[in-house]
mmCIF file of C-alpha atoms and ligand atoms in Angstrom:
data_model
loop_
_atom_site.group_PDB
_atom_site.id
_atom_site.type_symbol
_atom_site.label_atom_id
_atom_site.label_comp_id
_atom_site.label_asym_id
_atom_site.label_seq_id
_atom_site.Cartn_x
_atom_site.Cartn_y
_atom_site.Cartn_z
ATOM 1 C CA UNK A 278 110.503 -154.819 160.374
ATOM 2 C CA UNK A 279 108.696 -154.055 163.565
ATOM 3 C CA UNK A 280 110.369 -153.059 166.878
ATOM 4 C CA UNK A 281 109.432 -153.805 170.449
ATOM 5 C CA UNK A 282 107.411 -150.483 170.452
ATOM 6 C CA UNK A 283 105.131 -151.986 167.686
ATOM 7 C CA UNK A 284 106.394 -149.430 165.092
ATOM 8 C CA UNK A 285 106.977 -150.700 161.638
ATOM 9 C CA UNK A 286 109.877 -149.358 159.723
ATOM 10 C CA UNK A 287 112.229 -150.158 156.951
ATOM 11 C CA UNK A 288 115.909 -150.906 157.514
ATOM 12 C CA UNK A 289 118.069 -152.034 154.590
ATOM 13 C CA UNK A 290 119.809 -155.358 155.235
ATOM 14 C CA UNK A 291 123.126 -153.724 155.357
ATOM 15 C CA UNK A 292 122.111 -151.147 158.075
ATOM 16 C CA UNK A 293 122.954 -151.783 161.650
ATOM 17 C CA UNK A 294 120.090 -150.857 164.006
ATOM 18 C CA UNK A 295 120.647 -151.170 167.699
ATOM 19 C CA UNK A 296 118.056 -148.743 168.946
ATOM 20 C CA UNK A 297 114.495 -149.886 169.774
ATOM 21 C CA UNK A 298 113.184 -146.287 169.456
ATOM 22 C CA UNK A 299 112.438 -145.956 165.683
ATOM 23 C CA UNK A 300 109.261 -144.389 164.669
ATOM 24 C CA UNK A 301 106.576 -145.697 162.326
ATOM 25 C CA UNK A 302 107.281 -145.400 158.564
ATOM 26 C CA UNK A 303 110.958 -144.355 159.024
ATOM 27 C CA UNK A 304 113.365 -145.709 156.306
ATOM 28 C CA UNK A 305 117.048 -146.481 157.152
ATOM 29 C CA UNK A 306 119.239 -147.063 154.113
ATOM 30 C CA UNK A 307 122.508 -148.828 153.201
ATOM 31 C CA UNK A 308 125.237 -149.149 155.704
ATOM 32 C CA UNK A 309 123.595 -146.711 158.255
ATOM 33 C CA UNK A 310 124.459 -147.352 161.899
ATOM 34 C CA UNK A 311 121.937 -146.397 164.482
ATOM 35 C CA UNK A 312 123.413 -146.944 168.108
ATOM 36 C CA UNK A 313 121.684 -148.055 171.154
ATOM 37 C CA UNK A 314 119.820 -145.467 173.217
ATOM 38 C CA UNK A 315 119.370 -143.188 170.203
ATOM 39 C CA UNK A 316 115.891 -142.121 169.070
ATOM 40 C CA UNK A 317 114.493 -141.614 165.706
ATOM 41 C CA UNK A 318 110.974 -140.393 165.244
ATOM 42 C CA UNK A 319 108.251 -141.254 162.575
ATOM 43 C CA UNK A 320 108.360 -140.789 158.821
ATOM 44 C CA UNK A 321 112.284 -140.061 158.633
ATOM 45 C CA UNK A 322 114.649 -140.799 156.018
ATOM 46 C CA UNK A 323 118.115 -141.887 157.167
ATOM 47 C CA UNK A 324 120.462 -142.044 154.259
ATOM 48 C CA UNK A 325 123.378 -144.181 153.211
ATOM 49 C CA UNK A 326 126.244 -144.527 155.724
ATOM 50 C CA UNK A 327 124.562 -142.246 158.238
ATOM 51 C CA UNK A 328 125.648 -142.659 161.719
ATOM 52 C CA UNK A 329 123.298 -142.012 164.701
ATOM 53 C CA UNK A 330 125.312 -141.985 167.838
ATOM 54 C CA UNK A 331 124.350 -143.252 171.433
ATOM 55 C CA UNK A 332 121.837 -140.817 172.932
ATOM 56 C CA UNK A 333 121.434 -138.695 169.787
ATOM 57 C CA UNK A 334 117.757 -137.685 169.157
ATOM 58 C CA UNK A 335 115.901 -137.135 165.878
ATOM 59 C CA UNK A 336 112.408 -135.897 165.710
ATOM 60 C CA UNK A 337 109.622 -136.813 163.171
ATOM 61 C CA UNK A 338 109.800 -136.395 159.299
ATOM 62 C CA UNK A 339 113.497 -135.556 159.394
ATOM 63 C CA UNK A 340 115.526 -136.106 156.271
ATOM 64 C CA UNK A 341 119.189 -136.920 156.836
ATOM 65 C CA UNK A 342 121.143 -137.318 153.529
ATOM 66 C CA UNK A 343 124.139 -139.686 152.881
ATOM 67 C CA UNK A 344 127.180 -139.650 154.943
ATOM 68 C CA UNK A 345 126.033 -137.462 157.910
ATOM 69 C CA UNK A 346 127.152 -138.426 161.570
ATOM 70 C CA UNK A 347 124.835 -137.308 164.249
ATOM 71 C CA UNK A 348 126.840 -137.352 167.577
ATOM 72 C CA UNK A 349 125.821 -137.859 171.125
ATOM 73 C CA UNK A 350 124.524 -134.420 172.439
ATOM 74 C CA UNK A 351 122.810 -133.474 169.098
ATOM 75 C CA UNK A 352 119.024 -133.128 169.135
ATOM 76 C CA UNK A 353 117.313 -132.684 165.760
ATOM 77 C CA UNK A 354 113.724 -131.653 165.938
ATOM 78 C CA UNK A 355 110.886 -132.318 163.582
ATOM 79 C CA UNK A 356 110.910 -131.549 159.896
ATOM 80 C CA UNK A 357 114.638 -130.816 159.660
ATOM 81 C CA UNK A 358 116.691 -131.354 156.515
ATOM 82 C CA UNK A 359 120.383 -132.266 156.924
ATOM 83 C CA UNK A 360 122.181 -132.162 153.588
ATOM 84 C CA UNK A 361 124.752 -134.685 152.303
ATOM 85 C CA UNK A 362 128.072 -134.944 154.271
ATOM 86 C CA UNK A 363 127.055 -132.118 156.757
ATOM 87 C CA UNK A 364 129.122 -132.429 159.910
ATOM 88 C CA UNK A 365 128.147 -132.131 163.537
ATOM 89 C CA UNK A 366 130.615 -132.182 166.406
ATOM 90 C CA UNK A 367 130.279 -132.617 170.205
ATOM 91 C CA UNK A 368 133.552 -131.726 171.830
ATOM 92 C CA UNK A 369 134.772 -128.019 172.005
ATOM 93 C CA UNK A 370 138.262 -129.170 173.324
ATOM 94 C CA UNK A 371 139.112 -132.197 171.280
ATOM 95 C CA UNK A 372 142.302 -133.805 172.437
ATOM 96 C CA UNK A 373 143.100 -137.481 171.508
ATOM 97 C CA UNK A 374 144.681 -137.913 174.901
ATOM 98 C CA UNK A 375 141.961 -136.250 177.018
ATOM 99 C CA UNK A 376 138.563 -137.938 176.425
ATOM 100 C CA UNK A 377 135.542 -137.956 178.594
ATOM 101 C CA UNK A 378 132.403 -139.456 177.193
ATOM 102 C CA UNK A 379 130.258 -137.316 179.504
ATOM 103 C CA UNK A 380 131.673 -134.098 178.411
ATOM 104 C CA UNK A 381 129.708 -133.096 175.335
ATOM 105 C CA UNK A 382 128.495 -129.690 174.388
ATOM 106 C CA UNK A 383 124.842 -130.018 173.333
ATOM 107 C CA UNK A 384 123.611 -128.835 170.013
ATOM 108 C CA UNK A 385 119.929 -128.342 168.965
ATOM 109 C CA UNK A 386 118.511 -127.978 165.490
ATOM 110 C CA UNK A 387 114.960 -126.584 165.865
ATOM 111 C CA UNK A 388 111.933 -127.542 163.916
ATOM 112 C CA UNK A 389 111.870 -126.974 160.158
ATOM 113 C CA UNK A 390 115.489 -125.921 159.894
ATOM 114 C CA UNK A 391 117.731 -126.954 156.895
ATOM 115 C CA UNK A 392 121.391 -127.633 157.012
ATOM 116 C CA UNK A 393 123.238 -127.494 153.464
ATOM 117 C CA UNK A 394 125.495 -130.014 152.011
ATOM 118 C CA UNK A 395 128.877 -130.194 153.597
ATOM 119 C CA UNK A 396 128.078 -127.526 156.242
ATOM 120 C CA UNK A 397 129.745 -127.797 159.724
ATOM 121 C CA UNK A 398 127.800 -127.296 162.857
ATOM 122 C CA UNK A 399 130.132 -126.606 165.700
ATOM 123 C CA UNK A 400 128.641 -127.978 168.934
ATOM 124 C CA UNK A 401 127.088 -126.027 171.760
ATOM 125 C CA UNK A 402 124.758 -123.972 169.585
ATOM 126 C CA UNK A 403 121.105 -123.776 168.645
ATOM 127 C CA UNK A 404 119.992 -123.414 165.166
ATOM 128 C CA UNK A 405 116.410 -121.676 165.219
ATOM 129 C CA UNK A 406 113.297 -122.777 163.658
ATOM 130 C CA UNK A 407 113.147 -122.685 159.864
ATOM 131 C CA UNK A 408 116.755 -121.327 159.634
ATOM 132 C CA UNK A 409 118.657 -122.134 156.484
ATOM 133 C CA UNK A 410 122.365 -122.921 156.556
ATOM 134 C CA UNK A 411 123.980 -122.602 153.223
ATOM 135 C CA UNK A 412 126.202 -125.518 151.632
ATOM 136 C CA UNK A 413 129.723 -125.584 153.096
ATOM 137 C CA UNK A 414 128.997 -123.001 155.740
ATOM 138 C CA UNK A 415 130.818 -123.204 159.125
ATOM 139 C CA UNK A 416 128.495 -122.235 162.023
ATOM 140 C CA UNK A 417 129.814 -121.708 165.531
ATOM 141 C CA UNK A 418 127.183 -119.351 167.042
ATOM 142 C CA UNK A 419 123.362 -119.483 167.791
ATOM 143 C CA UNK A 420 121.296 -118.885 164.673
ATOM 144 C CA UNK A 421 117.935 -117.040 165.087
ATOM 145 C CA UNK A 422 114.707 -118.502 163.771
ATOM 146 C CA UNK A 423 114.316 -117.917 159.833
ATOM 147 C CA UNK A 424 117.812 -116.655 159.511
ATOM 148 C CA UNK A 425 119.853 -117.315 156.298
ATOM 149 C CA UNK A 426 123.481 -118.084 157.287
ATOM 150 C CA UNK A 427 126.247 -118.405 154.565
ATOM 151 C CA UNK A 428 130.053 -118.735 154.459
ATOM 152 C CA UNK A 429 132.918 -119.495 156.762
ATOM 153 C CA UNK A 430 132.663 -118.222 159.426
ATOM 154 C CA UNK A 431 128.888 -118.277 158.995
ATOM 155 C CA UNK A 432 127.363 -114.849 158.669
ATOM 156 C CA UNK A 433 123.673 -113.942 158.581
ATOM 157 C CA UNK A 434 122.712 -112.746 154.999
ATOM 158 C CA UNK A 435 119.051 -112.317 155.397
ATOM 159 C CA UNK A 436 115.860 -114.219 156.285
ATOM 160 C CA UNK A 437 114.016 -117.162 154.770
ATOM 161 C CA UNK A 438 110.344 -118.164 154.687
ATOM 162 C CA UNK A 439 109.174 -121.560 155.909
ATOM 163 C CA UNK A 440 109.106 -122.591 152.194
ATOM 164 C CA UNK A 441 112.911 -122.009 152.087
ATOM 165 C CA UNK A 442 112.799 -118.855 149.860
ATOM 166 C CA UNK A 443 114.338 -115.567 150.740
ATOM 167 C CA UNK A 444 112.202 -112.937 152.296
ATOM 168 C CA UNK A 445 112.547 -109.508 150.526
ATOM 169 C CA UNK A 446 109.125 -107.825 150.695
ATOM 170 C CA UNK A 447 108.618 -105.802 153.972
ATOM 171 C CA UNK A 448 104.933 -105.212 154.699
ATOM 172 C CA UNK A 449 105.524 -103.518 158.049
ATOM 173 C CA UNK A 450 108.480 -102.458 160.050
ATOM 174 C CA UNK A 451 108.720 -101.047 163.633
ATOM 175 C CA UNK A 452 111.068 -101.064 166.519
ATOM 176 C CA UNK A 453 110.241 -104.646 167.585
ATOM 177 C CA UNK A 454 109.348 -106.640 164.513
ATOM 178 C CA UNK A 455 109.523 -106.684 160.753
ATOM 179 C CA UNK A 456 106.714 -108.277 158.887
ATOM 180 C CA UNK A 457 107.598 -109.834 155.547
ATOM 181 C CA UNK A 458 105.520 -111.366 152.664
ATOM 182 C CA UNK A 459 107.143 -114.344 150.973
ATOM 183 C CA UNK A 460 107.105 -113.701 147.221
ATOM 184 C CA UNK A 461 107.186 -117.355 146.535
ATOM 185 C CA UNK A 462 104.474 -118.934 148.736
ATOM 186 C CA UNK A 463 102.626 -115.769 149.855
ATOM 187 C CA UNK A 464 103.026 -116.395 153.574
ATOM 188 C CA UNK A 465 103.465 -113.546 155.993
ATOM 189 C CA UNK A 466 106.554 -113.940 158.341
ATOM 190 C CA UNK A 467 107.123 -112.003 161.417
ATOM 191 C CA UNK A 468 110.708 -111.580 162.418
ATOM 192 C CA UNK A 469 111.321 -110.091 165.931
ATOM 193 C CA UNK A 470 114.130 -107.609 166.350
ATOM 194 C CA UNK A 471 116.721 -108.209 168.941
ATOM 195 C CA UNK A 472 116.218 -106.265 172.184
HETATM 196 ZN ZN1 ZN B 620 107.358 -118.671 151.401
#
């Protein structure tokens, strides 16, 4: 189908798409629900039963696997992978009897990051570029770029390359940076140390 912006995308007949902001070439699969005023970029894959809330933002070339809900306040940048049944939240003080639509704690998943199956991303944090969140991890604090986070509570267990493999080979190390070489793809990755 083609939307009012002239972009052609695929939506399975069982999907409910209320947003006009769907990018060229995006595919939206069975029983997904994309609410009004949400935004999905180009070349995305939105899996079965995915829910994209009002105001949620999804960049280009993002893969969202089955049964993920992306709530208002969540921004997912380009090239992010969200594994099946991963969970986002948007309310740090959830009470059934106190509810304010406007009170959401924003969450940002930066370019190229991956979130493993069934991981929980507690709202109000930023997951840095190319970070890797292991399956089932519970993450409630900001994650540095290229960090590998595992467990509950999520703890940093190392660094990963853009290709997703763990960085182990140190080429250079000084007080401000460590330079790694990826033994899988050969890329050099510089990791800044905290001040
Ligand atoms: Zn690599």
